[in-house]
Amino acid sequence: MAPKMNPDEIDISQTLVSGLITSQFPDWAHLPLAKVSSAGTDNAIYRLGDAMAVRLPRLGRAAAMVAKEQRWLPRLASQLPLSIPVPLAAGVPEGEFPYPWSVYRWLAGEDLAAQADVDLCDVASRLGEFIAALRRIDTAAAPVSPRATPIDVRDNEVVRVTIRRLSEEGDLDGDAAVAVWESALAAPVWNRPLVWIHGDLFPSNLLAVLGRLAAVIDFGLLGLGDPATDMLPAWTLLTARSRELFRAAVEVDDATWVRGRGWALSAGLGAVRVYRKTNPVLAAAGQHAIDQVVADHQNST
């Protein structure tokens, strides 16, 4: 059995999922069920038949997001230029499974953490346009994202300790990383109304079909926040050439870009620190972010 990525996560077996489907949605009980390999840390995914996906929280923090996704994703989908998950049914806690869960329309594609043959320039433009479109959607009654603020002074000690540790291990230029972090802390804060953000745009939450970006998934951190949070893929996925296309498409000011770079450093450090033994895909994206933010900052100064 693979090691748990979080100590308090619950095991979700195919037998358990099959039982939930049979009990709550018996019309679908005859459909084949197969576990989907994913680098995600908070939810288990099973494919149901050809056209549906079952998504079940492994952790209480993920369960708290289910109702929000079910409410808001149908409202946002028609206003976005890429596909996003559309909920088809809402499952409820039952037996040994304590959380609400969802059945979604299946989205075809391979996530960008696993997809090597992809046009990053095309991805950059499409993803930038997606984020810009999301940011323009009306925010009335919208919830605040758990990642409303991309960088927080409370993260300062953890970030600096992680930089020092990785630097001592020879995996990081500590002085260069500190310079990135301090530039982000010094950048002007977002002082305008909060906007819609996805909140977790790691490569594993982006799907490509035939090498082109087609869908964005995992909206557990959806809500209102600082748009700098959604600058994350500029460094977790992209490189210098494609990053400029992304920046042009996403249409943000310099301060937002610098805060976003600091957030990418913080998120990258966290992914390496927490997941390098249990989730090498996330850790690799984190390492890519660290390398890219350092190089990008050095090239911009």
Short mmCIF file of C-alpha atoms in Angstrom, two decimals:
data_model
loop_
_atom_site.label_atom_id
_atom_site.label_comp_id
_atom_site.label_asym_id
_atom_site.label_seq_id
_atom_site.Cartn_x
_atom_site.Cartn_y
_atom_site.Cartn_z
CA MET A 1 0.00 0.00 0.00
CA ALA A 2 1.36 3.45 -0.89
CA PRO A 3 2.24 5.72 2.06
CA LYS A 4 -0.38 8.22 3.09
CA MET A 5 0.24 11.77 1.93
CA ASN A 6 -1.53 13.13 5.02
CA PRO A 7 -1.65 11.28 8.35
CA ASP A 8 -5.36 11.88 8.93
CA GLU A 9 -6.64 10.86 5.48
CA ILE A 10 -9.07 7.98 5.17
CA ASP A 11 -8.69 4.96 2.89
CA ILE A 12 -11.13 4.92 -0.02
CA SER A 13 -11.33 1.52 -1.68
CA GLN A 14 -13.12 0.56 -4.87
CA THR A 15 -15.41 -1.64 -2.79
CA LEU A 16 -16.43 1.35 -0.68
CA VAL A 17 -17.10 3.52 -3.73
CA SER A 18 -19.07 0.77 -5.45
CA GLY A 19 -21.23 0.41 -2.36
CA LEU A 20 -21.95 4.14 -2.22
CA ILE A 21 -22.95 4.19 -5.89
CA THR A 22 -25.18 1.14 -5.50
CA SER A 23 -26.90 2.55 -2.44
CA GLN A 24 -27.37 6.17 -3.51
CA PHE A 25 -27.45 6.03 -7.32
CA PRO A 26 -28.65 2.51 -8.19
CA ASP A 27 -29.30 3.44 -11.83
CA TRP A 28 -25.51 3.69 -12.25
CA ALA A 29 -24.59 0.60 -10.25
CA HIS A 30 -24.08 -1.53 -13.39
CA LEU A 31 -21.46 0.81 -14.84
CA PRO A 32 -17.76 -0.15 -14.65
CA LEU A 33 -15.77 1.60 -11.93
CA ALA A 34 -12.00 2.20 -12.04
CA LYS A 35 -9.64 4.18 -9.87
CA VAL A 36 -7.97 7.15 -11.56
CA SER A 37 -4.30 7.77 -10.86
CA SER A 38 -3.83 11.32 -9.61
CA ALA A 39 -1.23 13.46 -7.89
CA GLY A 40 -4.00 15.18 -5.96
CA THR A 41 -3.68 15.06 -2.19
CA ASP A 42 -7.20 15.72 -0.90
CA ASN A 43 -9.57 13.61 -3.01
CA ALA A 44 -9.83 10.13 -4.52
CA ILE A 45 -11.11 9.92 -8.10
CA TYR A 46 -12.87 6.97 -9.75
CA ARG A 47 -14.13 6.80 -13.31
CA LEU A 48 -17.73 5.62 -13.56
CA GLY A 49 -18.64 4.29 -16.98
CA ASP A 50 -17.38 6.38 -19.88
CA ALA A 51 -18.97 9.69 -19.01
CA MET A 52 -18.68 10.27 -15.25
CA ALA A 53 -16.15 10.73 -12.46
CA VAL A 54 -16.71 10.08 -8.77
CA ARG A 55 -14.77 12.43 -6.48
CA LEU A 56 -14.55 11.62 -2.78
CA PRO A 57 -12.75 13.65 -0.09
CA ARG A 58 -9.97 11.89 1.81
CA LEU A 59 -9.82 14.64 4.45
CA GLY A 60 -12.19 16.81 6.42
CA ARG A 61 -10.72 19.97 4.91
CA ALA A 62 -11.62 18.71 1.42
CA ALA A 63 -15.10 17.66 2.49
CA ALA A 64 -15.77 21.23 3.55
CA MET A 65 -15.33 22.32 -0.09
CA VAL A 66 -17.83 19.92 -1.69
CA ALA A 67 -20.97 22.03 -1.28
CA LYS A 68 -19.19 25.10 -2.64
CA GLU A 69 -18.11 23.28 -5.80
CA GLN A 70 -21.58 21.88 -6.33
CA ARG A 71 -23.12 25.32 -5.99
CA TRP A 72 -20.71 27.45 -7.97
CA LEU A 73 -19.18 25.36 -10.74
CA PRO A 74 -22.41 25.14 -12.79
CA ARG A 75 -22.70 28.93 -12.59
CA LEU A 76 -19.13 29.57 -13.68
CA ALA A 77 -18.79 26.95 -16.43
CA SER A 78 -20.60 28.85 -19.18
CA GLN A 79 -18.48 31.97 -18.57
CA LEU A 80 -15.08 30.33 -18.96
CA PRO A 81 -13.10 29.50 -22.13
CA LEU A 82 -11.93 26.06 -20.91
CA SER A 83 -13.93 23.11 -19.61
CA ILE A 84 -14.33 22.73 -15.85
CA PRO A 85 -15.99 19.93 -13.84
CA VAL A 86 -19.78 19.99 -13.93
CA PRO A 87 -21.48 18.21 -11.00
CA LEU A 88 -24.16 15.69 -11.96
CA ALA A 89 -25.10 14.38 -8.52
CA ALA A 90 -24.40 15.00 -4.85
CA GLY A 91 -23.60 12.03 -2.63
CA VAL A 92 -24.05 12.04 1.15
CA PRO A 93 -22.15 10.43 4.04
CA GLU A 94 -23.06 6.80 4.54
CA GLY A 95 -21.75 3.91 6.61
CA GLU A 96 -17.98 4.09 7.04
CA PHE A 97 -17.63 7.04 4.68
CA PRO A 98 -18.18 10.25 6.69
CA TYR A 99 -18.12 12.97 4.02
CA PRO A 100 -20.30 14.41 1.24
CA TRP A 101 -19.06 13.52 -2.24
CA SER A 102 -19.83 14.23 -5.89
CA VAL A 103 -20.38 12.68 -9.29
CA TYR A 104 -19.12 14.85 -12.14
CA ARG A 105 -19.16 14.78 -15.90
CA TRP A 106 -15.95 13.07 -17.04
CA LEU A 107 -13.40 15.41 -18.60
CA ALA A 108 -11.08 13.86 -21.17
CA GLY A 109 -7.39 14.62 -21.09
CA GLU A 110 -4.09 13.94 -19.38
CA ASP A 111 -2.91 16.19 -16.60
CA LEU A 112 0.09 18.36 -17.36
CA ALA A 113 2.15 16.80 -14.59
CA ALA A 114 2.16 13.61 -16.69
CA GLN A 115 1.83 15.06 -20.20
CA ALA A 116 5.30 15.61 -21.65
CA ASP A 117 4.31 16.39 -25.25
CA VAL A 118 2.51 19.69 -24.79
CA ASP A 119 2.81 23.09 -26.44
CA LEU A 120 3.67 25.31 -23.46
CA CYS A 121 3.17 28.50 -25.44
CA ASP A 122 -0.36 27.42 -26.30
CA VAL A 123 -0.95 26.41 -22.68
CA ALA A 124 0.34 29.77 -21.47
CA SER A 125 -2.02 31.77 -23.68
CA ARG A 126 -5.07 29.61 -23.02
CA LEU A 127 -4.50 29.47 -19.28
CA GLY A 128 -3.86 33.20 -19.05
CA GLU A 129 -7.14 33.86 -20.89
CA PHE A 130 -8.94 31.45 -18.55
CA ILE A 131 -7.65 33.20 -15.43
CA ALA A 132 -8.49 36.63 -16.86
CA ALA A 133 -12.04 35.45 -17.69
CA LEU A 134 -12.50 33.98 -14.21
CA ARG A 135 -11.34 37.24 -12.67
CA ARG A 136 -13.99 39.18 -14.60
CA ILE A 137 -16.98 37.13 -13.40
CA ASP A 138 -19.42 38.87 -11.08
CA THR A 139 -18.54 38.24 -7.42
CA ALA A 140 -21.92 38.81 -5.78
CA ALA A 141 -22.44 36.36 -2.86
CA ALA A 142 -19.22 34.53 -3.72
CA PRO A 143 -17.24 32.85 -0.91
CA VAL A 144 -13.76 33.91 0.08
CA SER A 145 -11.04 31.47 -0.98
CA PRO A 146 -8.97 29.75 1.71
CA ARG A 147 -6.05 31.15 -0.29
CA ALA A 148 -7.38 34.68 -0.52
CA THR A 149 -3.91 36.02 0.32
CA PRO A 150 -1.08 34.40 -1.66
CA ILE A 151 1.70 35.34 0.75
CA ASP A 152 1.30 35.94 4.44
CA VAL A 153 3.71 37.28 7.02
CA ARG A 154 2.77 34.25 9.12
CA ASP A 155 4.47 32.09 6.47
CA ASN A 156 7.71 34.00 6.81
CA GLU A 157 9.38 31.74 9.37
CA VAL A 158 8.36 28.50 7.61
CA VAL A 159 9.57 29.79 4.25
CA ARG A 160 12.90 30.93 5.63
CA VAL A 161 13.46 27.70 7.57
CA THR A 162 12.73 25.65 4.45
CA ILE A 163 15.07 27.79 2.34
CA ARG A 164 17.82 27.31 4.89
CA ARG A 165 17.25 23.54 5.09
CA LEU A 166 17.27 23.01 1.31
CA SER A 167 20.27 25.29 0.99
CA GLU A 168 22.17 23.24 3.56
CA GLU A 169 21.29 20.09 1.61
CA GLY A 170 22.75 21.64 -1.54
CA ASP A 171 19.42 21.81 -3.38
CA LEU A 172 18.96 25.58 -3.42
CA ASP A 173 20.79 28.90 -3.66
CA GLY A 174 19.52 30.21 -0.34
CA ASP A 175 20.47 33.86 -0.84
CA ALA A 176 18.74 33.96 -4.22
CA ALA A 177 15.57 32.39 -2.81
CA VAL A 178 15.51 34.85 0.10
CA ALA A 179 15.78 37.70 -2.40
CA VAL A 180 12.69 36.40 -4.25
CA TRP A 181 10.75 36.12 -1.01
CA GLU A 182 11.72 39.56 0.27
CA SER A 183 10.77 41.19 -3.03
CA ALA A 184 7.30 39.61 -2.76
CA LEU A 185 6.85 40.72 0.83
CA ALA A 186 7.84 44.25 -0.17
CA ALA A 187 5.44 44.43 -3.15
CA PRO A 188 2.32 46.57 -2.75
CA VAL A 189 -0.66 44.55 -1.51
CA TRP A 190 -3.88 44.04 -3.48
CA ASN A 191 -6.07 46.97 -2.39
CA ARG A 192 -8.93 46.55 -4.85
CA PRO A 193 -12.03 44.35 -4.52
CA LEU A 194 -11.25 40.64 -4.34
CA VAL A 195 -11.80 38.65 -7.55
CA TRP A 196 -12.57 35.03 -8.37
CA ILE A 197 -9.52 32.78 -8.13
CA HIS A 198 -9.00 29.05 -8.64
CA GLY A 199 -6.41 28.92 -5.88
CA ASP A 200 -4.54 25.72 -6.80
CA LEU A 201 -3.28 25.85 -10.38
CA PHE A 202 -0.59 23.18 -10.11
CA PRO A 203 0.11 21.22 -13.33
CA SER A 204 -1.82 18.21 -12.00
CA ASN A 205 -5.00 20.33 -12.10
CA LEU A 206 -4.67 21.16 -15.80
CA LEU A 207 -5.78 18.71 -18.51
CA ALA A 208 -4.51 18.58 -22.09
CA VAL A 209 -5.97 16.81 -25.12
CA LEU A 210 -3.61 16.18 -28.03
CA GLY A 211 -1.04 18.48 -26.43
CA ARG A 212 -3.39 21.44 -26.01
CA LEU A 213 -4.86 22.71 -22.76
CA ALA A 214 -8.52 21.69 -22.58
CA ALA A 215 -9.73 21.78 -18.98
CA VAL A 216 -9.06 23.01 -15.46
CA ILE A 217 -10.05 20.79 -12.53
CA ASP A 218 -10.02 20.67 -8.71
CA PHE A 219 -11.80 23.80 -7.56
CA GLY A 220 -11.67 23.06 -3.83
CA LEU A 221 -9.95 26.40 -3.13
CA LEU A 222 -12.26 28.38 -5.42
CA GLY A 223 -13.39 31.74 -4.11
CA LEU A 224 -12.49 35.39 -3.88
CA GLY A 225 -8.93 36.48 -3.37
CA ASP A 226 -5.85 38.29 -4.59
CA PRO A 227 -5.30 37.41 -8.28
CA ALA A 228 -1.60 36.90 -7.52
CA THR A 229 -2.53 33.46 -6.21
CA ASP A 230 -3.39 32.31 -9.72
CA MET A 231 -0.02 33.37 -11.13
CA LEU A 232 1.30 30.05 -9.74
CA PRO A 233 1.57 28.15 -13.08
CA ALA A 234 3.89 30.82 -14.45
CA TRP A 235 6.61 29.11 -12.42
CA THR A 236 5.30 25.63 -11.49
CA LEU A 237 4.78 24.77 -15.17
CA LEU A 238 6.06 27.38 -17.59
CA THR A 239 9.53 28.55 -18.59
CA ALA A 240 10.88 31.93 -19.64
CA ARG A 241 9.46 32.09 -23.19
CA SER A 242 6.00 30.76 -22.42
CA ARG A 243 5.81 32.72 -19.16
CA GLU A 244 5.84 36.01 -21.07
CA LEU A 245 2.86 34.85 -23.16
CA PHE A 246 1.04 33.89 -19.98
CA ARG A 247 1.71 37.27 -18.42
CA ALA A 248 0.41 39.08 -21.49
CA ALA A 249 -2.78 37.01 -21.56
CA VAL A 250 -3.50 37.18 -17.84
CA GLU A 251 -3.26 41.00 -17.74
CA VAL A 252 -1.94 41.79 -14.26
CA ASP A 253 0.12 44.65 -12.89
CA ASP A 254 3.75 44.40 -11.82
CA ALA A 255 3.00 44.17 -8.09
CA THR A 256 0.58 41.28 -8.61
CA TRP A 257 3.20 39.49 -10.69
CA VAL A 258 5.85 39.92 -7.98
CA ARG A 259 3.47 38.72 -5.24
CA GLY A 260 2.61 35.76 -7.46
CA ARG A 261 6.28 34.90 -7.83
CA GLY A 262 6.65 34.91 -4.05
CA TRP A 263 3.62 32.66 -3.74
CA ALA A 264 5.10 30.27 -6.29
CA LEU A 265 8.29 30.11 -4.22
CA SER A 266 6.34 29.46 -1.02
CA ALA A 267 4.14 26.81 -2.68
CA GLY A 268 7.15 25.18 -4.32
CA LEU A 269 9.06 25.01 -1.06
CA GLY A 270 6.01 23.54 0.66
CA ALA A 271 5.53 20.89 -2.02
CA VAL A 272 9.16 19.79 -1.77
CA ARG A 273 9.16 19.85 2.03
CA VAL A 274 5.93 17.93 2.51
CA TYR A 275 5.68 15.61 -0.50
CA ARG A 276 9.14 14.65 -1.75
CA LYS A 277 8.76 11.15 -0.26
CA THR A 278 5.01 10.60 -0.68
CA ASN A 279 4.09 12.50 -3.86
CA PRO A 280 7.01 12.89 -6.28
CA VAL A 281 4.80 14.51 -8.94
CA LEU A 282 3.87 17.41 -6.68
CA ALA A 283 7.42 17.63 -5.37
CA ALA A 284 8.75 17.87 -8.94
CA ALA A 285 6.38 20.75 -9.71
CA GLY A 286 7.53 22.40 -6.51
CA GLN A 287 11.18 22.05 -7.47
CA HIS A 288 10.44 23.44 -10.93
CA ALA A 289 8.79 26.46 -9.29
CA ILE A 290 11.77 27.06 -7.01
CA ASP A 291 14.23 26.90 -9.90
CA GLN A 292 12.11 29.10 -12.14
CA VAL A 293 11.35 31.87 -9.62
CA VAL A 294 15.02 32.20 -8.72
CA ALA A 295 16.07 32.42 -12.37
CA ASP A 296 13.20 34.77 -13.23
CA HIS A 297 13.98 37.11 -10.34
CA GLN A 298 17.66 37.22 -11.23
CA ASN A 299 16.86 38.01 -14.85
CA SER A 300 14.50 40.83 -13.85
CA THR A 301 16.95 42.66 -11.56
#
